[in-house]
Amino acid sequence: MDKLAGMAMFVRVVDSGNFTAAASASGVSPTMVAKHVRTIEQRLGARLLHRTTRRQQLTEVGRLYYERCKRVLSEVELAEASASELQASPRGLIRLVAPVSFGSQSLVPVLTDYLARHPEVNVELTLDNRVPDLINEGYELGLHIGEIDSVGLVARPLRPYRRILAAAPGYLARHGQPERPEQLKTHSCLGLSYWRHHDRWHLLGPEGELCVVPVTGRFSANQGSALRNAALHGAGIVLQPEALLADDIAAGRLLPVLPAWSYKSTPMYLIYAQDSRPTAKLRSVIDLLLKHFGLNE
């Protein structure tokens, strides 16, 4: 602590220009200021200041020591502020962006539970399938499905995004239950209109084998919820996130199709700007999302 106090006094001398001004700013005598500086010089075995009657000028050693002292004191201040922040209760508004289906089906229930535990936090969630531009669009957190350029961002891997096949019981009663992926060619397959290769489904089997199946269908849409609704009304076989279809399958409104097969998993990331001092609010939401969707869960 004596070293830190001496470093802080030395920096104050340099910033204020002389011992008298530093003493006035610190509430001590000029003699005490001089004692701090002299103690440092004796410990280092080098002169830090050229003393004149009007102003103190840094020596070469003094200039280097001054820069290092500034860094050390800044880190100490940051450490103390971070410790205080971690002990603080989360509060304020947090803005985050997530893909539409994952956000509405999986993320919203987790966030509403979080709000019940933290009454001083407000959440503003944007659902968007674009690659988020966190900094320019003012988001503190983002969830992204697919590979991402993480330059300037922290990208924490989450569980891969899994899509499964399902159809309404009435549709399967009319057209039969496929037993092999190749048989999907004869079925009405409900696809996302914005998929680059929406006419081919890349399915992974129980042994990790890949089967690329050409598919056709009379209905496509740019939202998974619309395709789910079409499947519920018997329009065909849907390929959508497991989270989006799980409740319908559990209730029997949809039946699994080729349950041993799924669309090749896509990596998913929690992303946020690099920040050496996250707020209690941000840290608590990051921990929450890693707990529910992280690789170890």
mmCIF file of C-alpha atoms in Angstrom:
data_model
loop_
_atom_site.group_PDB
_atom_site.id
_atom_site.type_symbol
_atom_site.label_atom_id
_atom_site.label_comp_id
_atom_site.label_asym_id
_atom_site.label_seq_id
_atom_site.Cartn_x
_atom_site.Cartn_y
_atom_site.Cartn_z
ATOM 1 C CA MET A 1 0.000 0.000 0.000
ATOM 2 C CA ASP A 2 2.940 2.387 0.745
ATOM 3 C CA LYS A 3 4.250 1.767 -2.753
ATOM 4 C CA LEU A 4 0.853 2.495 -4.297
ATOM 5 C CA ALA A 5 0.482 5.655 -2.240
ATOM 6 C CA GLY A 6 3.928 6.781 -3.348
ATOM 7 C CA MET A 7 3.157 6.003 -6.993
ATOM 8 C CA ALA A 8 -0.104 7.933 -6.780
ATOM 9 C CA MET A 9 1.676 10.915 -5.257
ATOM 10 C CA PHE A 10 4.409 10.836 -7.900
ATOM 11 C CA VAL A 11 1.805 10.811 -10.690
ATOM 12 C CA ARG A 12 0.017 13.718 -9.022
ATOM 13 C CA VAL A 13 3.277 15.692 -8.896
ATOM 14 C CA VAL A 14 3.877 15.140 -12.607
ATOM 15 C CA ASP A 15 0.285 15.922 -13.585
ATOM 16 C CA SER A 16 0.051 19.058 -11.449
ATOM 17 C CA GLY A 17 3.534 20.343 -12.313
ATOM 18 C CA ASN A 18 5.116 20.847 -8.883
ATOM 19 C CA PHE A 19 5.162 19.710 -5.268
ATOM 20 C CA THR A 20 3.060 22.602 -3.986
ATOM 21 C CA ALA A 21 0.144 21.937 -6.363
ATOM 22 C CA ALA A 22 0.324 18.194 -5.658
ATOM 23 C CA ALA A 23 0.295 18.884 -1.931
ATOM 24 C CA SER A 24 -2.745 21.133 -2.251
ATOM 25 C CA ALA A 25 -4.601 18.496 -4.303
ATOM 26 C CA SER A 26 -3.709 15.769 -1.797
ATOM 27 C CA GLY A 27 -4.355 17.739 1.386
ATOM 28 C CA VAL A 28 -0.824 17.218 2.716
ATOM 29 C CA SER A 29 2.248 19.403 3.088
ATOM 30 C CA PRO A 30 4.814 19.918 0.278
ATOM 31 C CA THR A 31 7.359 18.321 2.610
ATOM 32 C CA MET A 32 5.302 15.114 2.707
ATOM 33 C CA VAL A 33 5.034 15.122 -1.084
ATOM 34 C CA ALA A 34 8.792 15.499 -1.382
ATOM 35 C CA LYS A 35 9.272 12.654 1.082
ATOM 36 C CA HIS A 36 7.167 10.303 -1.065
ATOM 37 C CA VAL A 37 9.192 11.113 -4.168
ATOM 38 C CA ARG A 38 12.509 10.864 -2.343
ATOM 39 C CA THR A 39 11.561 7.436 -0.936
ATOM 40 C CA ILE A 40 10.815 6.137 -4.435
ATOM 41 C CA GLU A 41 14.093 7.483 -5.797
ATOM 42 C CA GLN A 42 16.026 5.842 -2.968
ATOM 43 C CA ARG A 43 14.265 2.531 -3.583
ATOM 44 C CA LEU A 44 14.932 2.673 -7.346
ATOM 45 C CA GLY A 45 18.402 4.143 -7.027
ATOM 46 C CA ALA A 46 17.636 6.702 -9.721
ATOM 47 C CA ARG A 47 16.494 10.313 -9.952
ATOM 48 C CA LEU A 48 12.960 10.755 -11.275
ATOM 49 C CA LEU A 49 12.719 14.542 -11.444
ATOM 50 C CA HIS A 50 14.951 17.470 -12.297
ATOM 51 C CA ARG A 51 13.938 19.936 -9.585
ATOM 52 C CA THR A 52 13.853 23.628 -10.458
ATOM 53 C CA THR A 53 12.356 26.511 -8.561
ATOM 54 C CA ARG A 54 9.411 26.784 -10.924
ATOM 55 C CA ARG A 55 8.663 23.280 -12.252
ATOM 56 C CA GLN A 56 9.618 19.631 -11.918
ATOM 57 C CA GLN A 57 10.878 18.014 -15.126
ATOM 58 C CA LEU A 58 10.969 14.256 -15.654
ATOM 59 C CA THR A 59 14.220 12.431 -16.202
ATOM 60 C CA GLU A 60 14.293 9.589 -18.722
ATOM 61 C CA VAL A 61 13.834 7.091 -15.903
ATOM 62 C CA GLY A 62 11.121 9.285 -14.419
ATOM 63 C CA ARG A 63 9.191 9.361 -17.693
ATOM 64 C CA LEU A 64 9.202 5.571 -17.966
ATOM 65 C CA TYR A 65 8.266 5.171 -14.302
ATOM 66 C CA TYR A 66 5.444 7.695 -14.692
ATOM 67 C CA GLU A 67 3.897 5.779 -17.611
ATOM 68 C CA ARG A 68 4.109 2.472 -15.739
ATOM 69 C CA CYS A 69 2.646 4.027 -12.590
ATOM 70 C CA LYS A 70 -0.320 5.331 -14.594
ATOM 71 C CA ARG A 71 -1.002 1.831 -15.900
ATOM 72 C CA VAL A 72 -0.687 0.200 -12.477
ATOM 73 C CA LEU A 73 -2.967 2.735 -10.807
ATOM 74 C CA SER A 74 -5.488 2.387 -13.613
ATOM 75 C CA GLU A 75 -5.541 -1.406 -13.178
ATOM 76 C CA VAL A 76 -5.966 -1.045 -9.415
ATOM 77 C CA GLU A 77 -8.894 1.309 -9.953
ATOM 78 C CA LEU A 78 -10.398 -1.079 -12.489
ATOM 79 C CA ALA A 79 -9.997 -4.063 -10.152
ATOM 80 C CA GLU A 80 -11.739 -2.266 -7.307
ATOM 81 C CA ALA A 81 -14.529 -1.000 -9.538
ATOM 82 C CA SER A 82 -15.033 -4.492 -10.993
ATOM 83 C CA ALA A 83 -15.190 -6.044 -7.527
ATOM 84 C CA SER A 84 -17.802 -3.494 -6.478
ATOM 85 C CA GLU A 85 -19.759 -4.097 -9.657
ATOM 86 C CA LEU A 86 -19.790 -7.853 -9.146
ATOM 87 C CA GLN A 87 -21.274 -7.373 -5.683
ATOM 88 C CA ALA A 88 -23.923 -4.985 -6.954
ATOM 89 C CA SER A 89 -27.443 -6.115 -7.803
ATOM 90 C CA PRO A 90 -28.216 -6.335 -11.540
ATOM 91 C CA ARG A 91 -30.236 -3.323 -12.669
ATOM 92 C CA GLY A 92 -31.073 -1.393 -15.818
ATOM 93 C CA LEU A 93 -32.026 -2.225 -19.419
ATOM 94 C CA ILE A 94 -30.302 -4.959 -21.377
ATOM 95 C CA ARG A 95 -30.779 -5.169 -25.149
ATOM 96 C CA LEU A 96 -30.132 -8.440 -26.923
ATOM 97 C CA VAL A 97 -30.797 -9.964 -30.320
ATOM 98 C CA ALA A 98 -31.465 -13.606 -31.182
ATOM 99 C CA PRO A 99 -32.668 -15.751 -34.110
ATOM 100 C CA VAL A 100 -36.437 -15.835 -34.466
ATOM 101 C CA SER A 101 -37.290 -19.464 -33.691
ATOM 102 C CA PHE A 102 -34.687 -19.972 -30.988
ATOM 103 C CA GLY A 103 -35.468 -16.643 -29.392
ATOM 104 C CA SER A 104 -39.224 -17.072 -29.256
ATOM 105 C CA GLN A 105 -39.279 -20.742 -28.229
ATOM 106 C CA SER A 106 -36.173 -21.296 -26.093
ATOM 107 C CA LEU A 107 -34.874 -17.910 -24.993
ATOM 108 C CA VAL A 108 -38.058 -16.114 -23.912
ATOM 109 C CA PRO A 109 -38.973 -18.598 -21.116
ATOM 110 C CA VAL A 110 -35.444 -18.336 -19.692
ATOM 111 C CA LEU A 111 -35.512 -14.536 -19.785
ATOM 112 C CA THR A 112 -38.929 -14.269 -18.147
ATOM 113 C CA ASP A 113 -37.732 -16.458 -15.265
ATOM 114 C CA TYR A 114 -34.678 -14.199 -14.966
ATOM 115 C CA LEU A 115 -36.881 -11.089 -14.787
ATOM 116 C CA ALA A 116 -38.883 -12.630 -11.952
ATOM 117 C CA ARG A 117 -35.648 -12.989 -9.936
ATOM 118 C CA HIS A 118 -34.255 -9.554 -10.832
ATOM 119 C CA PRO A 119 -37.007 -6.925 -10.530
ATOM 120 C CA GLU A 120 -34.642 -4.035 -11.340
ATOM 121 C CA VAL A 121 -33.707 -5.361 -14.792
ATOM 122 C CA ASN A 122 -35.643 -4.723 -18.017
ATOM 123 C CA VAL A 123 -35.067 -6.790 -21.159
ATOM 124 C CA GLU A 124 -35.512 -5.643 -24.752
ATOM 125 C CA LEU A 125 -35.290 -8.646 -27.080
ATOM 126 C CA THR A 126 -35.080 -8.299 -30.862
ATOM 127 C CA LEU A 127 -35.768 -11.390 -32.980
ATOM 128 C CA ASP A 128 -33.812 -11.312 -36.224
ATOM 129 C CA ASN A 129 -32.101 -14.012 -38.297
ATOM 130 C CA ARG A 130 -29.459 -11.621 -39.652
ATOM 131 C CA VAL A 131 -25.893 -11.679 -38.380
ATOM 132 C CA PRO A 132 -26.121 -9.059 -35.610
ATOM 133 C CA ASP A 133 -23.967 -5.928 -35.600
ATOM 134 C CA LEU A 134 -23.844 -5.492 -31.853
ATOM 135 C CA ILE A 135 -21.817 -2.316 -31.560
ATOM 136 C CA ASN A 136 -23.451 -0.265 -34.310
ATOM 137 C CA GLU A 137 -26.975 -1.410 -33.451
ATOM 138 C CA GLY A 138 -26.642 -0.904 -29.703
ATOM 139 C CA TYR A 139 -27.001 -4.497 -28.505
ATOM 140 C CA GLU A 140 -25.110 -5.725 -25.455
ATOM 141 C CA LEU A 141 -25.606 -9.415 -26.251
ATOM 142 C CA GLY A 142 -26.396 -11.490 -29.303
ATOM 143 C CA LEU A 143 -27.064 -15.126 -30.099
ATOM 144 C CA HIS A 144 -26.063 -16.275 -33.552
ATOM 145 C CA ILE A 145 -26.521 -19.553 -35.388
ATOM 146 C CA GLY A 146 -23.685 -20.383 -37.784
ATOM 147 C CA GLU A 147 -20.058 -19.381 -38.047
ATOM 148 C CA ILE A 148 -19.266 -15.772 -37.259
ATOM 149 C CA ASP A 149 -16.373 -13.361 -37.606
ATOM 150 C CA SER A 150 -15.565 -12.674 -33.964
ATOM 151 C CA VAL A 151 -13.029 -9.865 -34.503
ATOM 152 C CA GLY A 152 -13.629 -7.365 -31.710
ATOM 153 C CA LEU A 153 -16.168 -9.713 -30.086
ATOM 154 C CA VAL A 154 -16.184 -12.427 -27.479
ATOM 155 C CA ALA A 155 -17.831 -15.536 -28.997
ATOM 156 C CA ARG A 156 -18.824 -18.189 -26.435
ATOM 157 C CA PRO A 157 -19.861 -21.508 -28.027
ATOM 158 C CA LEU A 158 -23.282 -22.863 -27.108
ATOM 159 C CA ARG A 159 -24.845 -26.228 -27.816
ATOM 160 C CA PRO A 160 -25.129 -26.796 -31.591
ATOM 161 C CA TYR A 161 -28.488 -25.951 -33.131
ATOM 162 C CA ARG A 162 -30.405 -29.133 -34.047
ATOM 163 C CA ARG A 163 -33.261 -29.405 -36.566
ATOM 164 C CA ILE A 164 -35.572 -32.418 -36.831
ATOM 165 C CA LEU A 165 -38.277 -33.741 -39.146
ATOM 166 C CA ALA A 166 -41.975 -34.003 -38.242
ATOM 167 C CA ALA A 167 -45.403 -34.139 -39.814
ATOM 168 C CA ALA A 168 -49.063 -34.214 -38.764
ATOM 169 C CA PRO A 169 -50.621 -37.643 -38.117
ATOM 170 C CA GLY A 170 -53.204 -36.988 -40.846
ATOM 171 C CA TYR A 171 -50.511 -36.263 -43.455
ATOM 172 C CA LEU A 172 -48.606 -39.442 -42.590
ATOM 173 C CA ALA A 173 -51.833 -41.464 -42.663
ATOM 174 C CA ARG A 174 -52.438 -40.283 -46.231
ATOM 175 C CA HIS A 175 -48.889 -40.449 -47.581
ATOM 176 C CA GLY A 176 -47.098 -42.972 -45.388
ATOM 177 C CA GLN A 177 -44.205 -42.726 -42.939
ATOM 178 C CA PRO A 178 -40.805 -42.539 -44.689
ATOM 179 C CA GLU A 179 -38.399 -45.231 -43.561
ATOM 180 C CA ARG A 180 -35.294 -43.965 -45.373
ATOM 181 C CA PRO A 181 -34.155 -40.414 -46.192
ATOM 182 C CA GLU A 182 -34.361 -41.109 -49.939
ATOM 183 C CA GLN A 183 -38.116 -41.567 -49.641
ATOM 184 C CA LEU A 184 -38.497 -37.858 -48.794
ATOM 185 C CA LYS A 185 -38.243 -37.207 -52.557
ATOM 186 C CA THR A 186 -41.823 -38.425 -52.932
ATOM 187 C CA HIS A 187 -43.202 -36.247 -50.128
ATOM 188 C CA SER A 188 -44.262 -32.640 -49.805
ATOM 189 C CA CYS A 189 -41.397 -31.018 -47.862
ATOM 190 C CA LEU A 190 -41.931 -27.625 -46.251
ATOM 191 C CA GLY A 191 -38.855 -25.477 -46.710
ATOM 192 C CA LEU A 192 -37.465 -22.121 -45.702
ATOM 193 C CA SER A 193 -37.578 -19.839 -48.723
ATOM 194 C CA TYR A 194 -34.353 -18.013 -47.808
ATOM 195 C CA TRP A 195 -32.206 -21.153 -47.484
ATOM 196 C CA ARG A 196 -29.558 -21.068 -50.170
ATOM 197 C CA HIS A 197 -30.046 -24.788 -50.877
ATOM 198 C CA HIS A 198 -33.673 -25.127 -49.855
ATOM 199 C CA ASP A 199 -34.163 -27.873 -52.466
ATOM 200 C CA ARG A 200 -31.659 -30.185 -50.727
ATOM 201 C CA TRP A 201 -31.735 -31.376 -47.133
ATOM 202 C CA HIS A 202 -28.426 -32.475 -45.605
ATOM 203 C CA LEU A 203 -29.351 -35.146 -43.077
ATOM 204 C CA LEU A 204 -27.074 -36.885 -40.596
ATOM 205 C CA GLY A 205 -27.781 -40.455 -39.580
ATOM 206 C CA PRO A 206 -27.271 -42.339 -36.300
ATOM 207 C CA GLU A 207 -23.682 -43.237 -37.223
ATOM 208 C CA GLY A 208 -22.841 -39.758 -38.429
ATOM 209 C CA GLU A 209 -23.388 -40.631 -42.072
ATOM 210 C CA LEU A 210 -24.478 -37.801 -44.380
ATOM 211 C CA CYS A 211 -27.337 -38.108 -46.844
ATOM 212 C CA VAL A 212 -28.144 -35.224 -49.189
ATOM 213 C CA VAL A 213 -31.769 -35.552 -50.265
ATOM 214 C CA PRO A 214 -33.388 -33.531 -53.098
ATOM 215 C CA VAL A 215 -36.765 -32.325 -51.830
ATOM 216 C CA THR A 216 -39.759 -30.562 -53.321
ATOM 217 C CA GLY A 217 -42.888 -29.038 -51.879
ATOM 218 C CA ARG A 218 -45.730 -26.696 -52.745
ATOM 219 C CA PHE A 219 -45.304 -24.449 -49.704
ATOM 220 C CA SER A 220 -42.333 -22.471 -48.411
ATOM 221 C CA ALA A 221 -41.986 -19.514 -46.058
ATOM 222 C CA ASN A 222 -39.313 -17.327 -44.531
ATOM 223 C CA GLN A 223 -40.310 -18.073 -40.917
ATOM 224 C CA GLY A 224 -40.118 -21.391 -39.090
ATOM 225 C CA SER A 225 -43.332 -20.697 -37.177
ATOM 226 C CA ALA A 226 -45.250 -20.449 -40.466
ATOM 227 C CA LEU A 227 -43.827 -23.789 -41.627
ATOM 228 C CA ARG A 228 -44.740 -25.375 -38.292
ATOM 229 C CA ASN A 229 -48.300 -24.130 -38.685
ATOM 230 C CA ALA A 230 -48.462 -25.504 -42.221
ATOM 231 C CA ALA A 231 -47.262 -28.895 -40.952
ATOM 232 C CA LEU A 232 -49.919 -28.863 -38.219
ATOM 233 C CA HIS A 233 -52.530 -28.389 -40.949
ATOM 234 C CA GLY A 234 -51.233 -31.395 -42.892
ATOM 235 C CA ALA A 235 -49.334 -29.585 -45.658
ATOM 236 C CA GLY A 236 -46.275 -31.841 -45.480
ATOM 237 C CA ILE A 237 -43.070 -32.731 -43.639
ATOM 238 C CA VAL A 238 -41.354 -29.900 -41.833
ATOM 239 C CA LEU A 239 -37.659 -29.576 -40.986
ATOM 240 C CA GLN A 240 -37.327 -27.133 -38.105
ATOM 241 C CA PRO A 241 -35.527 -26.627 -34.791
ATOM 242 C CA GLU A 242 -36.209 -29.260 -32.184
ATOM 243 C CA ALA A 243 -37.184 -26.526 -29.711
ATOM 244 C CA LEU A 244 -39.877 -25.235 -32.072
ATOM 245 C CA LEU A 245 -41.499 -28.659 -32.584
ATOM 246 C CA ALA A 246 -40.969 -30.318 -29.186
ATOM 247 C CA ASP A 247 -44.296 -29.290 -27.606
ATOM 248 C CA ASP A 248 -46.302 -30.356 -30.668
ATOM 249 C CA ILE A 249 -44.551 -33.728 -30.734
ATOM 250 C CA ALA A 250 -45.118 -34.224 -27.001
ATOM 251 C CA ALA A 251 -48.827 -33.438 -27.450
ATOM 252 C CA GLY A 252 -49.169 -35.700 -30.488
ATOM 253 C CA ARG A 253 -50.064 -32.864 -32.849
ATOM 254 C CA LEU A 254 -46.956 -33.756 -34.841
ATOM 255 C CA LEU A 255 -45.154 -37.074 -35.179
ATOM 256 C CA PRO A 256 -41.390 -37.501 -35.624
ATOM 257 C CA VAL A 257 -40.265 -38.435 -39.114
ATOM 258 C CA LEU A 258 -37.037 -40.434 -39.493
ATOM 259 C CA PRO A 259 -36.276 -39.863 -35.773
ATOM 260 C CA ALA A 260 -32.749 -41.265 -36.109
ATOM 261 C CA TRP A 261 -31.931 -38.551 -38.648
ATOM 262 C CA SER A 262 -31.600 -34.784 -38.269
ATOM 263 C CA TYR A 263 -30.329 -31.839 -40.231
ATOM 264 C CA LYS A 264 -26.580 -31.396 -39.761
ATOM 265 C CA SER A 265 -26.082 -29.454 -36.553
ATOM 266 C CA THR A 266 -25.111 -25.796 -36.826
ATOM 267 C CA PRO A 267 -22.798 -24.083 -34.326
ATOM 268 C CA MET A 268 -24.357 -21.418 -32.145
ATOM 269 C CA TYR A 269 -22.607 -18.643 -30.226
ATOM 270 C CA LEU A 270 -23.287 -16.120 -27.506
ATOM 271 C CA ILE A 271 -21.510 -12.947 -28.596
ATOM 272 C CA TYR A 272 -20.747 -9.659 -26.875
ATOM 273 C CA ALA A 273 -18.259 -6.839 -27.162
ATOM 274 C CA GLN A 274 -14.892 -7.183 -25.485
ATOM 275 C CA ASP A 275 -15.121 -5.337 -22.182
ATOM 276 C CA SER A 276 -12.766 -5.664 -19.250
ATOM 277 C CA ARG A 277 -15.431 -4.330 -16.915
ATOM 278 C CA PRO A 278 -18.876 -5.876 -17.552
ATOM 279 C CA THR A 279 -21.777 -4.653 -15.455
ATOM 280 C CA ALA A 280 -23.532 -6.876 -12.930
ATOM 281 C CA LYS A 281 -26.537 -6.904 -15.253
ATOM 282 C CA LEU A 282 -24.512 -8.080 -18.261
ATOM 283 C CA ARG A 283 -22.509 -10.630 -16.291
ATOM 284 C CA SER A 284 -25.650 -12.145 -14.763
ATOM 285 C CA VAL A 285 -27.331 -12.584 -18.163
ATOM 286 C CA ILE A 286 -24.175 -14.076 -19.700
ATOM 287 C CA ASP A 287 -23.959 -16.579 -16.828
ATOM 288 C CA LEU A 288 -27.667 -17.373 -17.220
ATOM 289 C CA LEU A 289 -27.404 -18.113 -20.939
ATOM 290 C CA LEU A 290 -24.269 -20.219 -20.539
ATOM 291 C CA LYS A 291 -25.981 -22.186 -17.784
ATOM 292 C CA HIS A 292 -29.033 -22.987 -19.920
ATOM 293 C CA PHE A 293 -27.520 -23.257 -23.397
ATOM 294 C CA GLY A 294 -23.794 -23.806 -22.874
ATOM 295 C CA LEU A 295 -21.889 -26.843 -24.080
ATOM 296 C CA ASN A 296 -21.725 -28.422 -20.617
ATOM 297 C CA GLU A 297 -25.451 -28.368 -20.026
#
